[in-house]
XYZ file of N, CA, C and O in Angstrom:
708
model
N 61.961 0.320 -25.770
C 61.105 1.274 -25.095
C 59.810 1.512 -25.886
O 58.745 1.615 -25.305
N 59.939 1.597 -27.217
C 58.769 1.828 -28.059
C 57.777 0.667 -27.960
O 56.569 0.878 -27.987
N 58.298 -0.555 -27.803
C 57.401 -1.710 -27.671
C 56.595 -1.628 -26.380
O 55.417 -1.962 -26.355
N 57.226 -1.151 -25.307
C 56.523 -1.002 -24.030
C 55.443 0.068 -24.142
O 54.325 -0.102 -23.621
N 55.742 1.156 -24.828
C 54.758 2.227 -25.015
C 53.589 1.732 -25.864
O 52.427 1.979 -25.550
N 53.904 1.010 -26.945
C 52.846 0.461 -27.801
C 51.977 -0.531 -27.019
O 50.752 -0.547 -27.185
N 52.612 -1.340 -26.166
C 51.858 -2.293 -25.342
C 50.936 -1.546 -24.371
O 49.786 -1.934 -24.180
N 51.428 -0.469 -23.785
C 50.623 0.341 -22.873
C 49.373 0.860 -23.587
O 48.264 0.796 -23.046
N 49.530 1.340 -24.812
C 48.377 1.856 -25.547
C 47.447 0.741 -26.006
O 46.233 0.945 -26.107
N 47.979 -0.431 -26.269
C 47.115 -1.581 -26.589
C 46.273 -1.952 -25.366
O 45.089 -2.277 -25.498
N 46.891 -1.903 -24.170
C 46.153 -2.175 -22.937
C 45.060 -1.123 -22.740
O 43.932 -1.454 -22.356
N 45.386 0.144 -23.020
C 44.376 1.198 -22.912
C 43.220 0.954 -23.883
O 42.054 1.134 -23.526
N 43.542 0.565 -25.100
C 42.494 0.290 -26.080
C 41.627 -0.882 -25.632
O 40.406 -0.854 -25.791
N 42.251 -1.903 -25.048
C 41.487 -3.043 -24.525
C 40.604 -2.597 -23.364
O 39.446 -3.006 -23.272
N 41.130 -1.741 -22.491
C 40.338 -1.208 -21.385
C 39.143 -0.418 -21.903
O 38.034 -0.524 -21.362
N 39.346 0.350 -22.962
C 38.229 1.085 -23.560
C 37.158 0.131 -24.086
O 35.960 0.388 -23.937
N 37.592 -0.955 -24.684
C 36.638 -1.955 -25.185
C 35.845 -2.553 -24.032
O 34.619 -2.697 -24.104
N 36.546 -2.889 -22.944
C 35.880 -3.478 -21.771
C 34.876 -2.483 -21.177
O 33.728 -2.843 -20.873
N 35.293 -1.232 -21.007
C 34.401 -0.231 -20.421
C 33.188 0.031 -21.301
O 32.050 0.107 -20.808
N 33.410 0.171 -22.595
C 32.292 0.430 -23.510
C 31.348 -0.771 -23.571
O 30.121 -0.605 -23.572
N 31.906 -1.966 -23.588
C 31.070 -3.175 -23.593
C 30.277 -3.279 -22.302
O 29.080 -3.600 -22.321
N 30.947 -3.017 -21.174
C 30.252 -3.064 -19.887
C 29.127 -2.061 -19.822
O 28.030 -2.357 -19.325
N 29.388 -0.877 -20.346
C 28.364 0.162 -20.363
C 27.174 -0.285 -21.217
O 26.013 -0.152 -20.800
N 27.434 -0.821 -22.381
C 26.354 -1.260 -23.272
C 25.550 -2.410 -22.654
O 24.309 -2.405 -22.717
N 26.235 -3.361 -22.043
C 25.543 -4.502 -21.424
C 24.680 -4.025 -20.255
O 23.521 -4.436 -20.119
N 25.248 -3.155 -19.408
C 24.472 -2.673 -18.248
C 23.219 -1.926 -18.679
O 22.138 -2.137 -18.125
N 23.358 -1.064 -19.665
C 22.195 -0.291 -20.123
C 21.179 -1.218 -20.785
O 19.970 -1.103 -20.537
N 21.638 -2.170 -21.603
C 20.730 -3.106 -22.266
C 19.964 -3.943 -21.249
O 18.740 -4.072 -21.336
N 20.668 -4.508 -20.270
C 20.013 -5.331 -19.244
C 19.003 -4.492 -18.467
O 17.891 -4.952 -18.157
N 19.360 -3.257 -18.170
C 18.456 -2.390 -17.422
C 17.195 -2.085 -18.236
O 16.084 -2.075 -17.691
N 17.350 -1.845 -19.522
C 16.184 -1.574 -20.375
C 15.283 -2.803 -20.433
O 14.060 -2.700 -20.301
N 15.872 -3.974 -20.614
C 15.086 -5.206 -20.674
C 14.369 -5.440 -19.353
O 13.176 -5.796 -19.324
N 15.064 -5.235 -18.241
C 14.432 -5.440 -16.933
C 13.291 -4.455 -16.698
O 12.262 -4.824 -16.136
N 13.465 -3.224 -17.116
C 12.392 -2.242 -16.927
C 11.180 -2.576 -17.798
O 10.037 -2.401 -17.380
N 11.427 -3.073 -18.996
C 10.335 -3.407 -19.893
C 9.648 -4.710 -19.468
O 8.421 -4.785 -19.404
N 10.459 -5.735 -19.162
C 9.904 -7.063 -18.878
C 9.422 -7.199 -17.432
O 8.401 -7.852 -17.186
N 10.148 -6.636 -16.473
C 9.831 -6.878 -15.063
C 9.374 -5.632 -14.314
O 9.155 -5.684 -13.107
N 9.311 -4.522 -15.024
C 8.898 -3.260 -14.413
C 9.794 -2.867 -13.239
O 9.334 -2.306 -12.247
N 11.053 -3.232 -13.330
C 12.051 -2.822 -12.326
C 13.392 -2.709 -13.034
O 13.538 -3.131 -14.175
N 14.340 -2.134 -12.354
C 15.655 -1.972 -12.973
C 16.743 -2.002 -11.921
O 16.492 -2.058 -10.721
N 17.963 -1.962 -12.391
C 19.123 -1.935 -11.511
C 19.642 -0.501 -11.446
O 20.150 0.016 -12.444
N 19.512 0.120 -10.306
C 20.001 1.491 -10.183
C 21.521 1.542 -10.259
O 22.080 2.541 -10.699
N 22.165 0.454 -9.857
C 23.630 0.394 -9.929
C 24.095 0.504 -11.372
O 25.097 1.157 -11.666
N 23.361 -0.091 -12.293
C 23.795 -0.066 -13.691
C 23.719 1.348 -14.266
O 24.567 1.727 -15.067
N 22.730 2.127 -13.871
C 22.648 3.514 -14.340
C 23.872 4.306 -13.889
O 24.495 5.023 -14.671
N 24.189 4.163 -12.623
C 25.307 4.928 -12.065
C 26.641 4.476 -12.651
O 27.450 5.301 -13.073
N 26.864 3.169 -12.705
C 28.131 2.673 -13.252
C 28.270 2.977 -14.734
O 29.371 3.264 -15.211
N 27.172 2.953 -15.480
C 27.236 3.294 -16.908
C 27.684 4.744 -17.083
O 28.478 5.048 -17.975
N 27.195 5.639 -16.230
C 27.635 7.040 -16.299
C 29.122 7.156 -15.998
O 29.844 7.897 -16.672
N 29.587 6.440 -14.989
C 31.008 6.512 -14.625
C 31.881 5.895 -15.711
O 32.948 6.416 -16.023
N 31.423 4.792 -16.289
C 32.166 4.186 -17.400
C 32.258 5.155 -18.561
O 33.282 5.244 -19.222
N 31.179 5.889 -18.808
C 31.181 6.862 -19.895
C 32.223 7.952 -19.640
O 32.944 8.356 -20.552
N 32.318 8.413 -18.410
C 33.335 9.417 -18.058
C 34.729 8.843 -18.307
O 35.577 9.488 -18.930
N 34.964 7.630 -17.853
C 36.291 7.021 -18.020
C 36.609 6.767 -19.485
O 37.739 6.987 -19.921
N 35.626 6.293 -20.257
C 35.851 6.059 -21.691
C 36.222 7.369 -22.379
O 37.140 7.417 -23.204
N 35.545 8.437 -22.037
C 35.809 9.731 -22.656
C 37.227 10.201 -22.375
O 37.957 10.609 -23.288
N 37.641 10.152 -21.129
C 38.939 10.703 -20.762
C 40.107 9.799 -21.151
O 41.161 10.292 -21.538
N 39.937 8.489 -21.065
C 40.993 7.578 -21.539
C 41.087 7.659 -23.058
O 42.178 7.697 -23.629
N 39.930 7.706 -23.714
C 39.905 7.819 -25.174
C 40.546 9.099 -25.673
O 41.124 9.125 -26.758
N 40.468 10.169 -24.892
C 41.096 11.433 -25.292
C 42.608 11.276 -25.403
O 43.231 11.813 -26.326
N 43.199 10.537 -24.485
C 44.653 10.325 -24.528
C 45.029 9.444 -25.717
O 45.979 9.737 -26.451
N 44.277 8.374 -25.931
C 44.556 7.478 -27.056
C 44.387 8.224 -28.382
O 45.227 8.115 -29.277
N 43.332 9.014 -28.504
C 43.097 9.775 -29.740
C 44.193 10.816 -29.949
O 44.618 11.051 -31.088
N 44.672 11.443 -28.881
C 45.731 12.442 -29.012
C 47.005 11.796 -29.532
O 47.695 12.352 -30.377
N 47.311 10.614 -29.056
C 48.515 9.920 -29.524
C 48.422 9.610 -31.014
O 49.414 9.674 -31.738
N 47.224 9.305 -31.481
C 47.026 8.898 -32.875
C 46.662 10.071 -33.783
O 46.204 9.852 -34.902
N 46.841 11.298 -33.329
C 46.474 12.510 -34.080
C 45.009 12.464 -34.486
O 44.636 12.880 -35.573
N 44.157 11.962 -33.592
C 42.747 11.797 -33.909
C 41.870 12.966 -33.514
O 40.690 12.970 -33.835
N 42.425 13.945 -32.811
C 41.616 15.095 -32.415
C 41.457 16.058 -33.579
O 42.239 16.059 -34.531
N 40.460 16.883 -33.473
C 40.173 17.832 -34.534
C 41.318 18.839 -34.657
O 41.863 19.301 -33.665
N 41.681 19.125 -35.847
C 42.747 20.082 -36.102
C 42.373 20.989 -37.264
O 41.314 20.846 -37.880
N 43.262 21.897 -37.567
C 43.044 22.818 -38.676
C 44.007 22.411 -39.794
O 44.911 23.151 -40.165
N 43.800 21.198 -40.290
C 44.706 20.654 -41.291
C 44.701 21.452 -42.583
O 45.707 21.529 -43.273
N 43.583 22.051 -42.922
C 43.497 22.812 -44.162
C 44.491 23.968 -44.157
O 45.164 24.226 -45.151
N 44.615 24.635 -43.029
C 45.563 25.737 -42.902
C 46.996 25.219 -42.847
O 47.873 25.725 -43.547
N 47.230 24.201 -42.032
C 48.583 23.672 -41.850
C 49.115 23.082 -43.154
O 50.304 23.188 -43.446
N 48.251 22.481 -43.949
C 48.679 21.874 -45.212
C 49.209 22.909 -46.198
O 49.966 22.573 -47.114
N 48.852 24.176 -46.029
C 49.336 25.233 -46.917
C 50.798 25.598 -46.658
O 51.452 26.158 -47.521
N 51.286 25.288 -45.463
C 52.647 25.659 -45.084
C 53.660 24.636 -45.564
O 53.341 23.470 -45.794
N 54.901 25.090 -45.663
C 56.009 24.192 -45.933
C 56.477 23.530 -44.647
O 55.830 23.629 -43.608
N 57.630 22.885 -44.728
C 58.156 22.152 -43.570
C 58.357 23.066 -42.365
O 57.951 22.727 -41.257
N 58.967 24.209 -42.557
C 59.255 25.113 -41.441
C 57.961 25.629 -40.800
O 57.846 25.675 -39.570
N 56.989 25.990 -41.613
C 55.713 26.466 -41.089
C 54.980 25.387 -40.313
O 54.368 25.660 -39.275
N 55.045 24.158 -40.804
C 54.404 23.045 -40.111
C 55.076 22.780 -38.773
O 54.402 22.486 -37.778
N 56.391 22.880 -38.743
C 57.123 22.659 -37.495
C 56.742 23.733 -36.470
O 56.509 23.429 -35.293
N 56.643 24.969 -36.934
C 56.248 26.059 -36.030
C 54.828 25.829 -35.510
O 54.565 25.955 -34.308
N 53.920 25.480 -36.407
C 52.538 25.215 -35.988
C 52.461 24.047 -35.018
O 51.726 24.101 -34.023
N 53.217 23.003 -35.283
C 53.213 21.834 -34.408
C 53.797 22.189 -33.040
O 53.281 21.746 -32.013
N 54.844 23.001 -33.020
C 55.444 23.410 -31.751
C 54.467 24.260 -30.943
O 54.270 24.024 -29.745
N 53.861 25.241 -31.593
C 52.893 26.103 -30.897
C 51.714 25.276 -30.396
O 51.250 25.439 -29.259
N 51.239 24.371 -31.232
C 50.126 23.515 -30.854
C 50.466 22.683 -29.616
O 49.675 22.600 -28.671
N 51.647 22.096 -29.602
C 52.038 21.270 -28.458
C 52.269 22.098 -27.202
O 51.970 21.647 -26.096
N 52.764 23.311 -27.349
C 52.933 24.187 -26.185
C 51.571 24.534 -25.585
O 51.389 24.509 -24.362
N 50.608 24.857 -26.435
C 49.262 25.167 -25.952
C 48.646 23.937 -25.271
O 48.033 24.047 -24.198
N 48.831 22.772 -25.871
C 48.288 21.541 -25.296
C 48.928 21.253 -23.946
O 48.240 20.845 -22.994
N 50.232 21.472 -23.821
C 50.903 21.272 -22.535
C 50.309 22.207 -21.484
O 50.010 21.790 -20.358
N 50.112 23.472 -21.850
C 49.538 24.427 -20.906
C 48.127 24.064 -20.475
O 47.813 24.053 -19.283
N 47.280 23.742 -21.426
C 45.888 23.412 -21.122
C 45.799 22.110 -20.327
O 45.035 22.014 -19.352
N 46.585 21.115 -20.696
C 46.560 19.841 -19.983
C 47.110 19.983 -18.570
O 46.620 19.338 -17.636
N 48.109 20.839 -18.396
C 48.646 21.087 -17.050
C 47.602 21.785 -16.180
O 47.445 21.451 -14.999
N 46.863 22.721 -16.758
C 45.776 23.375 -16.021
C 44.700 22.354 -15.659
O 44.166 22.362 -14.543
N 44.398 21.459 -16.581
C 43.414 20.406 -16.323
C 43.878 19.505 -15.175
O 43.099 19.167 -14.273
N 45.142 19.109 -15.192
C 45.708 18.283 -14.126
C 45.630 19.032 -12.794
O 45.229 18.474 -11.773
N 46.028 20.298 -12.791
C 46.019 21.111 -11.578
C 44.588 21.283 -11.053
O 44.349 21.225 -9.848
N 43.645 21.488 -11.938
C 42.247 21.610 -11.525
C 41.728 20.334 -10.895
O 40.983 20.374 -9.900
N 42.121 19.196 -11.446
C 41.747 17.914 -10.855
C 42.361 17.787 -9.469
O 41.716 17.313 -8.532
N 43.601 18.215 -9.332
C 44.297 18.170 -8.040
C 43.568 19.032 -6.999
O 43.388 18.620 -5.858
N 43.168 20.226 -7.407
C 42.482 21.131 -6.481
C 41.076 20.629 -6.135
O 40.586 20.882 -5.039
N 40.438 19.947 -7.057
C 39.076 19.468 -6.858
C 39.034 18.135 -6.116
O 38.001 17.768 -5.554
N 40.146 17.408 -6.077
C 40.157 16.057 -5.498
C 39.670 16.001 -4.054
O 38.878 15.103 -3.733
N 40.087 16.887 -3.153
C 39.575 16.774 -1.779
C 38.052 16.878 -1.684
O 37.427 16.175 -0.890
N 37.473 17.717 -2.516
C 36.008 17.844 -2.514
C 35.382 16.564 -3.053
O 34.448 16.012 -2.467
N 35.911 16.073 -4.179
C 35.359 14.860 -4.786
C 35.572 13.639 -3.891
O 34.729 12.753 -3.842
N 36.708 13.573 -3.227
C 37.018 12.416 -2.395
C 36.053 12.313 -1.215
O 35.726 11.215 -0.775
N 35.598 13.457 -0.720
C 34.708 13.448 0.442
C 33.259 13.134 0.064
O 32.448 12.871 0.944
N 32.950 13.154 -1.212
C 31.584 12.866 -1.661
C 31.469 11.415 -2.093
O 32.376 10.868 -2.718
N 30.350 10.796 -1.766
C 30.105 9.405 -2.158
C 29.005 9.350 -3.207
O 28.074 10.166 -3.201
N 29.122 8.374 -4.074
C 28.081 8.153 -5.077
C 26.805 7.705 -4.369
O 26.865 6.984 -3.372
N 25.641 8.118 -4.864
C 24.394 7.823 -4.154
C 24.049 6.336 -4.051
O 23.519 5.903 -3.043
N 24.360 5.556 -5.069
C 23.948 4.150 -5.063
C 25.085 3.233 -4.634
O 24.934 2.422 -3.720
N 26.236 3.356 -5.277
C 27.340 2.443 -4.989
C 28.133 2.844 -3.757
O 28.819 2.009 -3.178
N 28.079 4.106 -3.381
C 28.875 4.580 -2.257
C 30.334 4.798 -2.621
O 31.161 5.122 -1.778
N 30.644 4.645 -3.885
C 32.000 4.834 -4.383
C 32.396 6.299 -4.243
O 31.594 7.188 -4.523
N 33.624 6.539 -3.801
C 34.089 7.917 -3.690
C 34.140 8.552 -5.072
O 34.625 7.952 -6.029
N 33.643 9.769 -5.159
C 33.651 10.463 -6.438
C 35.072 10.819 -6.872
O 35.303 11.156 -8.033
N 36.024 10.724 -5.956
C 37.426 10.920 -6.318
C 37.895 9.874 -7.311
O 38.722 10.154 -8.182
N 37.363 8.641 -7.200
C 37.717 7.601 -8.171
C 37.120 7.906 -9.538
O 37.706 7.588 -10.560
N 35.959 8.502 -9.553
C 35.293 8.790 -10.821
C 35.997 9.931 -11.547
O 36.400 9.809 -12.701
N 36.167 11.053 -10.865
C 36.715 12.237 -11.512
C 38.233 12.330 -11.406
O 38.826 13.215 -12.010
N 38.840 11.404 -10.679
C 40.298 11.360 -10.622
C 40.926 10.968 -11.948
O 42.137 11.095 -12.125
N 40.122 10.509 -12.893
C 40.624 10.160 -14.216
C 41.225 11.380 -14.902
O 42.027 11.252 -15.828
N 40.898 12.575 -14.425
C 41.495 13.799 -14.957
C 43.002 13.833 -14.768
O 43.727 14.438 -15.567
N 43.505 13.163 -13.722
C 44.955 13.067 -13.534
C 45.590 12.330 -14.706
O 46.600 12.754 -15.260
N 44.981 11.212 -15.072
C 45.507 10.404 -16.171
C 45.479 11.179 -17.479
O 46.456 11.205 -18.222
N 44.354 11.833 -17.755
C 44.221 12.563 -19.012
C 45.166 13.747 -19.075
O 45.856 13.947 -20.080
N 45.213 14.538 -18.012
C 46.104 15.692 -17.994
C 47.560 15.286 -18.131
O 48.297 15.821 -18.961
N 47.980 14.305 -17.332
C 49.373 13.852 -17.380
C 49.690 13.174 -18.707
O 50.756 13.401 -19.294
N 48.762 12.355 -19.206
C 48.995 11.661 -20.475
C 49.195 12.618 -21.634
O 50.126 12.465 -22.432
N 48.353 13.628 -21.719
C 48.482 14.599 -22.819
C 49.741 15.450 -22.668
O 50.395 15.772 -23.662
N 50.099 15.807 -21.438
C 51.338 16.564 -21.222
C 52.544 15.739 -21.657
O 53.434 16.243 -22.355
N 52.577 14.474 -21.287
C 53.716 13.615 -21.635
C 53.834 13.452 -23.148
O 54.926 13.569 -23.716
N 52.725 13.191 -23.820
C 52.756 13.022 -25.272
C 53.203 14.310 -25.951
O 54.063 14.297 -26.851
N 52.633 15.438 -25.530
C 52.985 16.724 -26.153
C 54.435 17.102 -25.860
O 55.126 17.641 -26.737
N 54.913 16.829 -24.645
C 56.319 17.108 -24.320
C 57.261 16.275 -25.184
O 58.269 16.786 -25.692
N 56.927 15.013 -25.339
C 57.755 14.132 -26.171
C 57.793 14.631 -27.607
O 58.846 14.692 -28.241
N 56.652 15.051 -28.132
C 56.604 15.590 -29.497
C 57.391 16.889 -29.603
O 58.104 17.114 -30.585
N 57.261 17.743 -28.599
C 57.965 19.017 -28.609
C 59.470 18.817 -28.540
O 60.231 19.474 -29.263
N 59.919 17.893 -27.719
C 61.358 17.601 -27.612
C 61.886 17.077 -28.943
O 62.950 17.482 -29.408
N 61.119 16.179 -29.571
C 61.558 15.670 -30.876
C 61.553 16.760 -31.932
O 62.394 16.768 -32.818
N 60.627 17.698 -31.835
C 60.616 18.836 -32.763
C 61.856 19.704 -32.567
O 62.516 20.092 -33.533
N 62.146 20.024 -31.316
C 63.261 20.921 -31.024
C 64.625 20.290 -31.296
O 65.588 21.003 -31.571
N 64.700 18.965 -31.221
C 65.972 18.283 -31.500
C 66.070 17.845 -32.958
O 67.056 17.217 -33.342
N 65.061 18.149 -33.762
C 65.109 17.837 -35.187
C 64.872 16.377 -35.520
O 65.248 15.920 -36.591
N 64.250 15.645 -34.628
C 64.009 14.217 -34.871
C 62.606 13.913 -35.371
O 62.227 12.765 -35.452
N 61.847 14.937 -35.707
C 60.506 14.714 -36.226
C 60.612 14.254 -37.681
O 61.436 14.748 -38.442
N 59.801 13.268 -38.029
C 59.868 12.711 -39.382
C 58.868 13.415 -40.301
O 57.945 14.087 -39.845
N 59.089 13.221 -41.582
C 58.169 13.785 -42.572
C 56.778 13.171 -42.441
O 55.775 13.845 -42.670
N 56.722 11.888 -42.059
C 55.432 11.226 -41.883
C 54.633 11.873 -40.751
O 53.416 12.037 -40.843
N 55.327 12.250 -39.679
C 54.643 12.902 -38.562
C 54.126 14.288 -38.957
O 53.024 14.676 -38.574
N 54.928 15.009 -39.705
C 54.485 16.326 -40.178
C 53.305 16.184 -41.136
O 52.374 16.986 -41.111
N 53.357 15.154 -41.978
C 52.237 14.910 -42.893
C 50.988 14.520 -42.104
O 49.884 14.958 -42.436
N 51.150 13.722 -41.039
C 50.001 13.352 -40.197
C 49.435 14.579 -39.499
O 48.217 14.738 -39.387
N 50.314 15.464 -39.050
C 49.872 16.698 -38.396
C 49.097 17.577 -39.375
O 48.125 18.229 -39.003
N 49.521 17.578 -40.628
C 48.842 18.372 -41.655
C 47.664 17.631 -42.280
O 46.960 18.177 -43.129
N 47.449 16.372 -41.885
C 46.325 15.604 -42.404
C 46.522 15.101 -43.811
O 45.551 14.774 -44.490
N 47.762 15.013 -44.276
C 48.013 14.624 -45.663
C 48.107 13.125 -45.879
O 47.913 12.667 -46.993
N 48.440 12.383 -44.870
C 48.693 10.958 -45.085
C 47.491 10.087 -44.761
O 47.631 8.904 -44.537
N 46.315 10.658 -44.762
C 45.133 9.897 -44.404
C 44.458 9.335 -45.638
O 44.335 10.016 -46.643
N 44.019 8.089 -45.512
C 43.266 7.476 -46.590
C 41.843 8.025 -46.570
O 41.416 8.667 -45.613
N 41.097 7.766 -47.620
C 39.712 8.212 -47.682
C 38.874 7.590 -46.570
O 37.990 8.221 -46.009
N 39.174 6.325 -46.239
C 38.434 5.640 -45.173
C 38.705 6.329 -43.838
O 37.792 6.528 -43.030
N 39.971 6.685 -43.576
C 40.327 7.348 -42.318
C 39.689 8.735 -42.239
O 39.206 9.147 -41.182
N 39.676 9.450 -43.334
C 39.029 10.764 -43.359
C 37.524 10.642 -43.132
O 36.919 11.469 -42.440
N 36.910 9.599 -43.695
C 35.481 9.395 -43.501
C 35.162 9.079 -42.047
O 34.125 9.482 -41.532
N 36.060 8.356 -41.357
C 35.860 8.043 -39.947
C 35.885 9.302 -39.101
O 35.182 9.400 -38.110
N 36.686 10.273 -39.475
C 36.860 11.486 -38.671
C 35.726 12.472 -38.859
O 35.540 13.358 -38.049
N 34.961 12.349 -39.940
C 33.898 13.329 -40.177
C 32.584 12.895 -39.596
O 32.389 11.876 -39.098
């Protein structure tokens, strides 16, 4: 099961690479065309914006899985094992609540977005902003899994150290700042 989950996240990372590359190529080609030919592709502007939205929301799920979001590690590192477990549980409960609200908000907004079309491509805006379903559900699933492992006592010391920011190399810390 873990191999399937790891494969899923590798596919997500590859999708992020494709979207970011596509966004960079579209913007670059558009800049060159505007400079060299005094014209541009309006489709590339619109699709680059949509790719940016998708990269942001897919990346949020991938970063959450890897403990890449901003945290208060300085405070958590002061606690012992029990304090860290409590902080991790509270943190995951809050994340479940906020992500569920995000999912519900996307659900409530979908009929409005679905009825609107993008100005250039004609693509339904439901496809653009429907990515909130993926992000909300993805974060809820990850946080629920972590919470269940916390409550059943299956959380490892490495995970608690990652939550407290203790197991990071200098290079990893430099990437986060």
